[in-house]
Short mmCIF file of C-alpha atoms in Angstrom, two decimals:
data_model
loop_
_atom_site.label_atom_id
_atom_site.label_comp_id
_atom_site.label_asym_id
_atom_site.label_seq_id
_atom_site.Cartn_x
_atom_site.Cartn_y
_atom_site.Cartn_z
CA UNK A 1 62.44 245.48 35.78
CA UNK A 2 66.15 244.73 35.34
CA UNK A 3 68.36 243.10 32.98
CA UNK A 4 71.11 241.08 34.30
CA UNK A 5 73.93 240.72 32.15
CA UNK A 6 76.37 237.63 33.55
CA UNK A 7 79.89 237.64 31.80
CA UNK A 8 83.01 236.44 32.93
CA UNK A 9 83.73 238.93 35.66
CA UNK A 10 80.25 237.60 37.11
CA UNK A 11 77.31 239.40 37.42
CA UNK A 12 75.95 242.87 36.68
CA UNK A 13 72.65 244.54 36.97
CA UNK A 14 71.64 247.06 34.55
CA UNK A 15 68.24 248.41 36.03
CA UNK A 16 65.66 249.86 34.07
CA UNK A 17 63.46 250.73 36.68
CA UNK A 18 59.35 249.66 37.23
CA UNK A 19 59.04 248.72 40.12
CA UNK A 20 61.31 251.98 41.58
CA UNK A 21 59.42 254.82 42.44
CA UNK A 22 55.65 253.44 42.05
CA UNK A 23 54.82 252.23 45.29
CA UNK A 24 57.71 254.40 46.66
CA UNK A 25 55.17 257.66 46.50
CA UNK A 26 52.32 255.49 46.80
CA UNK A 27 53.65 254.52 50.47
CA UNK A 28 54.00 257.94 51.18
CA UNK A 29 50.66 257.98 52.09
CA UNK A 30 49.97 255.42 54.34
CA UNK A 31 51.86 255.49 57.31
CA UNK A 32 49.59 257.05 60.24
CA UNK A 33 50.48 260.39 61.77
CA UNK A 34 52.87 261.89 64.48
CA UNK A 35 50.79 260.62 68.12
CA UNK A 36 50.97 264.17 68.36
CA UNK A 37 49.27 265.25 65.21
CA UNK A 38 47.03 262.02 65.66
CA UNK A 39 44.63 264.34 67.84
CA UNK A 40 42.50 266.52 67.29
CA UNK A 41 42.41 265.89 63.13
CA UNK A 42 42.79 268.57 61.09
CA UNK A 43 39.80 270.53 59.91
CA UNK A 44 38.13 270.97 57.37
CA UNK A 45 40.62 273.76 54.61
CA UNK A 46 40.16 276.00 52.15
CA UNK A 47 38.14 274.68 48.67
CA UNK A 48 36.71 276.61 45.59
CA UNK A 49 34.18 274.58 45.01
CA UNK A 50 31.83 272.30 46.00
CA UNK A 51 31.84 268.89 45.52
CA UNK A 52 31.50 265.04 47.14
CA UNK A 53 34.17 265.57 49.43
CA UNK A 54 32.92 268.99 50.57
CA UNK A 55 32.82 268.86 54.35
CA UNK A 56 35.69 266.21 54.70
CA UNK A 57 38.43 266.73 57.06
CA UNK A 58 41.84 265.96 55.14
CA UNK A 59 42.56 262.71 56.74
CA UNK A 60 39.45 261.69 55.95
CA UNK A 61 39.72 262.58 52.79
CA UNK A 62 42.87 261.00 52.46
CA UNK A 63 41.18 257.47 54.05
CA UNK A 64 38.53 257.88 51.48
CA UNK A 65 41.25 257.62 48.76
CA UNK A 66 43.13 254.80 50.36
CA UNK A 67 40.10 252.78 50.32
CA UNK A 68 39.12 253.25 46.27
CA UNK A 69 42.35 252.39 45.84
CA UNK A 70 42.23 249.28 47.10
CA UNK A 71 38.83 248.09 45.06
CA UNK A 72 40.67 249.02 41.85
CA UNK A 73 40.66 245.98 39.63
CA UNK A 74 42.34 247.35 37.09
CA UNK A 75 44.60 251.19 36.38
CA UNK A 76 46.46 252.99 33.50
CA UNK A 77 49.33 255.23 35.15
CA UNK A 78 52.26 257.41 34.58
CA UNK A 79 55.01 257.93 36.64
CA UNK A 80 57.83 260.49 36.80
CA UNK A 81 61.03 260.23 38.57
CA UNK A 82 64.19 261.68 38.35
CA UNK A 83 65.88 260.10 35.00
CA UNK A 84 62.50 257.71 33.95
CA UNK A 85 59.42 257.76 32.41
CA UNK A 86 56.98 254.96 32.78
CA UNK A 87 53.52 254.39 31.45
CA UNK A 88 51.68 251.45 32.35
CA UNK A 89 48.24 249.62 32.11
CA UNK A 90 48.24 246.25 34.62
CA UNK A 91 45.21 244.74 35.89
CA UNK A 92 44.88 241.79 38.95
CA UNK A 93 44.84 238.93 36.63
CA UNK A 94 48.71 239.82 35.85
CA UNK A 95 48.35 241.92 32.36
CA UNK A 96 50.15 244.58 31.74
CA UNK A 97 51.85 246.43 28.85
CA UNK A 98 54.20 249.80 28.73
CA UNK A 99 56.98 251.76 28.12
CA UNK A 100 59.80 253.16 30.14
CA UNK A 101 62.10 255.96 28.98
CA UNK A 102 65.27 256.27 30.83
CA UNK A 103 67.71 259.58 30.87
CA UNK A 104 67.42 262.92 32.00
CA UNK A 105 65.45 265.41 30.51
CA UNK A 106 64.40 268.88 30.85
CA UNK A 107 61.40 268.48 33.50
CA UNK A 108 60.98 265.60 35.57
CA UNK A 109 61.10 262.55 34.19
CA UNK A 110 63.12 260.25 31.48
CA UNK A 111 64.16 261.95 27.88
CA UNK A 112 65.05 258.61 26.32
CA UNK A 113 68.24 259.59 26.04
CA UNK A 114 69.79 256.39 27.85
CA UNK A 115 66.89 254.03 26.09
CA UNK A 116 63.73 252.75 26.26
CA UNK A 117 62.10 249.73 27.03
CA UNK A 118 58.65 248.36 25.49
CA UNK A 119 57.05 245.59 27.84
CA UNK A 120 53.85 242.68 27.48
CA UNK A 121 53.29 240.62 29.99
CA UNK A 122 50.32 237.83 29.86
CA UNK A 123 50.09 235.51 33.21
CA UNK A 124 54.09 234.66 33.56
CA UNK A 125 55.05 235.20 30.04
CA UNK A 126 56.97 238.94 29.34
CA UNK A 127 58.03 240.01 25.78
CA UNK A 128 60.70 242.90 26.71
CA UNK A 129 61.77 245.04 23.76
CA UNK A 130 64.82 247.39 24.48
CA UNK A 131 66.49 249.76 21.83
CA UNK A 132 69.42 250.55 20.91
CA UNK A 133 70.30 253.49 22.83
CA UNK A 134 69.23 251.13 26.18
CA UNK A 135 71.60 248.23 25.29
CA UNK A 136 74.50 250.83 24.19
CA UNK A 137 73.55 253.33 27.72
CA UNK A 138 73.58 250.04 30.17
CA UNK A 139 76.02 247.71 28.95
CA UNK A 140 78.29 250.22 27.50
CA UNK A 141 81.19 249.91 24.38
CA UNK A 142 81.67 247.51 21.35
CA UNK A 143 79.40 244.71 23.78
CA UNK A 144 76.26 247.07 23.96
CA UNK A 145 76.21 247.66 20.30
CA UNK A 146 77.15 244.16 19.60
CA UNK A 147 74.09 243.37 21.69
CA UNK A 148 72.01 245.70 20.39
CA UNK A 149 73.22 244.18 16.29
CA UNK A 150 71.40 240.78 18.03
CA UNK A 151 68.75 241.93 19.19
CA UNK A 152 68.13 244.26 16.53
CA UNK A 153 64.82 245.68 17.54
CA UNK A 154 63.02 242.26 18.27
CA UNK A 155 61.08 241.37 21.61
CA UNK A 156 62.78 239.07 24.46
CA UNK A 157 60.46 236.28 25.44
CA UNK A 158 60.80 234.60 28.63
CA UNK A 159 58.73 233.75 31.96
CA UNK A 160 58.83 235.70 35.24
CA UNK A 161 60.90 232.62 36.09
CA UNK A 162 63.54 233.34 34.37
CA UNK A 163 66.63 235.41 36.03
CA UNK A 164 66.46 238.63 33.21
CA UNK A 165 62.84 238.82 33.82
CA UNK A 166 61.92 238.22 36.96
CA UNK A 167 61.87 241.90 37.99
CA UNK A 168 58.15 242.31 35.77
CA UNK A 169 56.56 240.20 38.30
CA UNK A 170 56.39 243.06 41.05
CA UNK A 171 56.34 245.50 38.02
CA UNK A 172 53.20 244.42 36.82
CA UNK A 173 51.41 242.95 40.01
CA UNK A 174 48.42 244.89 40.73
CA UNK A 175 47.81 243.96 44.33
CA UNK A 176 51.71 245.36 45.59
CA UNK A 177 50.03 248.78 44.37
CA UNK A 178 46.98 248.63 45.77
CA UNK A 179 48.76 246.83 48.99
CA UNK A 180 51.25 250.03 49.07
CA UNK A 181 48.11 252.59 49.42
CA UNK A 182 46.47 250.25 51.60
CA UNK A 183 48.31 248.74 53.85
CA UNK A 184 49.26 251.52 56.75
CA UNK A 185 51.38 249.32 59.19
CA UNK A 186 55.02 249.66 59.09
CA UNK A 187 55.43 251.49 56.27
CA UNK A 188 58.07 254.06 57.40
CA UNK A 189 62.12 253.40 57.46
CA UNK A 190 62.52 252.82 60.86
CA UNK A 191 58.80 252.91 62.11
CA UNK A 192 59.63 249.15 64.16
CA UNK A 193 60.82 250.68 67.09
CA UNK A 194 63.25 252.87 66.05
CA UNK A 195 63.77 256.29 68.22
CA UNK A 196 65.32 258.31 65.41
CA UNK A 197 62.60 257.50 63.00
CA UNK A 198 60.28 260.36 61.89
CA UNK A 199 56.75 259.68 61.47
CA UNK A 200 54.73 261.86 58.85
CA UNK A 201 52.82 264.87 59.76
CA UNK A 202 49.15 265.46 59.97
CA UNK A 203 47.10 265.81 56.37
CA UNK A 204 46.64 268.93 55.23
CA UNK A 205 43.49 269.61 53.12
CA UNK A 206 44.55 272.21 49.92
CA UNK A 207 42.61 273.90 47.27
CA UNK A 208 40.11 272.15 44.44
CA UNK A 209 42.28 271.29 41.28
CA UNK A 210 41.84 269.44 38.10
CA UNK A 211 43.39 266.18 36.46
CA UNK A 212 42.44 265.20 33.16
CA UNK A 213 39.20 267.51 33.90
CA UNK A 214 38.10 265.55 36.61
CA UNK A 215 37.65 268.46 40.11
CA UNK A 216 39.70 266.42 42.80
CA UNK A 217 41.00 267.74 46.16
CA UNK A 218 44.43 268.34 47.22
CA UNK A 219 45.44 266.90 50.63
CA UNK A 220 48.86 266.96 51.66
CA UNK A 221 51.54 266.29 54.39
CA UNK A 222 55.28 266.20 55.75
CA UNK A 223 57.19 262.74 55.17
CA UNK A 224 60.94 262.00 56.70
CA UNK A 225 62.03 262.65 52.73
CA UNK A 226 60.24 265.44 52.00
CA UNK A 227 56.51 265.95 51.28
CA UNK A 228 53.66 264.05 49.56
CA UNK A 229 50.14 265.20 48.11
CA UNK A 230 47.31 263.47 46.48
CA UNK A 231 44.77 264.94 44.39
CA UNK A 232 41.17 263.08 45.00
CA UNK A 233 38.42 262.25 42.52
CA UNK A 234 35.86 264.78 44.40
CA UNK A 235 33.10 263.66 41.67
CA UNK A 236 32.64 260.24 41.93
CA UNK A 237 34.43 257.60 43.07
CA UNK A 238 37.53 259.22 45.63
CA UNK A 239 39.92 257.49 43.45
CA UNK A 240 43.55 258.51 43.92
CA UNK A 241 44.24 260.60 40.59
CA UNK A 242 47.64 262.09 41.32
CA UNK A 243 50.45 261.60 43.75
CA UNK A 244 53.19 263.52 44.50
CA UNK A 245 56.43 262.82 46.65
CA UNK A 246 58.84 265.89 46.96
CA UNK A 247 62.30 266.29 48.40
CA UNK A 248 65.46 266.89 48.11
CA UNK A 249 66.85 264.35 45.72
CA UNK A 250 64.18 265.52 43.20
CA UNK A 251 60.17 264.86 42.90
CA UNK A 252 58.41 261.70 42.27
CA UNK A 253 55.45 262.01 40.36
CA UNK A 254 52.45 259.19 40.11
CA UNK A 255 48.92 259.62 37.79
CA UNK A 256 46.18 257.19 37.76
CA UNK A 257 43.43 256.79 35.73
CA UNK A 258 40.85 254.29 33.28
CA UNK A 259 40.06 252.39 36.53
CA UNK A 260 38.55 248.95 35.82
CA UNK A 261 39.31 249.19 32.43
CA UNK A 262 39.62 246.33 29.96
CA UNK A 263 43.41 246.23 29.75
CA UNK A 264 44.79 245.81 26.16
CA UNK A 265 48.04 244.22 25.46
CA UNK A 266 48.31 242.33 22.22
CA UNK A 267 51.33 239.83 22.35
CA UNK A 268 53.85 240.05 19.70
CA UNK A 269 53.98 237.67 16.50
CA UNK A 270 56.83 235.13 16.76
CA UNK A 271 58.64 236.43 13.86
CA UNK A 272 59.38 239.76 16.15
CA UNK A 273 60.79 237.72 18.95
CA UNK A 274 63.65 235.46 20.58
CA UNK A 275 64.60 233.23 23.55
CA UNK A 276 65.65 234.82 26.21
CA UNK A 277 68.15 231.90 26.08
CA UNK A 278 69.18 233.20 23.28
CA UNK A 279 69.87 236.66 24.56
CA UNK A 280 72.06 235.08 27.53
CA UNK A 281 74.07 232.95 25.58
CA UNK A 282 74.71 236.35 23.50
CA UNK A 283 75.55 238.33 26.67
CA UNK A 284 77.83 235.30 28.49
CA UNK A 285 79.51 235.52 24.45
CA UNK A 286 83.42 237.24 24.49
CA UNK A 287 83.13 240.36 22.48
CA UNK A 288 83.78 240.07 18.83
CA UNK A 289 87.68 241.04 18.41
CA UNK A 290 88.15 243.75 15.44
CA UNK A 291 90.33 242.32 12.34
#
């Protein structure tokens, strides 16, 4: 998601990132192996328990989990990066409603120190509701409170058509998730033929954990940025529950869960909301000068 603010020194993007970071980790785990580490597949590893992926290699395993994920009709997740917080619920039919908190905080993740921004979206209509601290953090000065005095803690209402919008389209669409855990072909920088590219390393299968008390198997392997592991449902459906992309730069975090749940996203009441017209004629608007 991003919110484009067009004055008269032409354009500027403030990003409040959705789509950043989601199918980033969730790539990490499609891209085949090394040809090297293609053959012979790893073996079977270590596990404390027993369960329906007992006896699974860690690729397959990891194929297992690539496949649920691609019959999900509808998820709930949470994902940590570095500076942002996001919690969504999205299903295919384009529905979706959540928060994002942006800023730095103690553990991974966004404090709300730098804002936060609520989100519906129903077909192509999105309601986005930013607060003060996100208009004051991105735009900055007198204009970011004078914004956020506008806005004053109503909803923005507008169509994925629209140019401060737009972004909640690939935010909220269901099948670029389940297309990024899918959809193994090409999906490394520099995988089309480049000879300095790094493929990732063979899976690695890792010890039984737990996520939300649901037993799910760790499987794991080295990516050009770092390393990524996934913790799959082993009761059940092998539904992706966790992913996790480490490395340098800091560690991306991804959770999953209510799979093919109803999702619930009421819209707004009219009295809470404004144009998104509105909003860009207030942004394109000189600053108010101080008497």
């Amino acid at each position: 998601m991003r919110i484009q603010h067009r004055g008269r020194g032409g354009g500027r993007r403030y990003g409040a990132a959705g789509t950043l970071g989601i199918a980033a980790v969730a790539v990490a785990m499609t891209a085949p192996p090394t040809a090297a580490a293609a053959t012979p597949a790893a073996p079977p590893g270590p596990s404390t328990a027993s369960g329906d992926l007992d006896g699974l290699s860690a690729a397959e395993i990891a194929d297992r989990a690539r496949a649920q994920a691609g019959s999900m009709q509808s998820v709930r997740l949470t994902m940590r990066s570095p500076g942002m917080t996001l919690h969504l619920a999205l299903d295919e039919k384009g529905t979706c409603a959540g928060k994002a908190a942006l800023g730095s905080g103690k553990k991974n993740g966004g404090s709300g120190a730098q804002g936060t921004v609520t989100f519906v979206k129903h077909g192509r209509t999105v309601w986005l509701k930013p607060d003060s601290a996100f208009w004051k953090s991105q735009i900055g000065g007198e204009r970011g409170a004078s914004v956020a005095d506008f806005v004053d803690g109503r909803y923005i209402k507008g169509t994925t058509a629209d140019g401060l919008m737009n972004g909640m389209a690939a935010t909220c669409d269901l099948k670029t998730l389940r297309r990024s855990m899918t959809d193994a072909s090409g999906s490394e920088p520099g995988a089309q033929g480049d000879p300095g590219s790094r493929k990732p390393g063979e899976w690695q299968r890792g010890e039984t954990q737990e996520v939300h008390g649901t037993p799910a198997v760790e499987v794991s392997r080295s990516v050009p940025e770092g390393r990524v592991s996934v913790l799959v449902a082993d009761e059940g459906k092998p539904y992706p529950l966790k992913l996790t992309r480490s490395a340098e730069a800091g560690q991306d975090e991804l959770e999953l869960d209510d799979f093919n749940r109803p999702v619930s996203a009421g819209t707004p009441p009219a009295a809470q909301t404004i144009g998104v017209t509105e909003l860009e004629q207030a942004l394109k608007a000189p600053p108010a000068e101080s008497v």
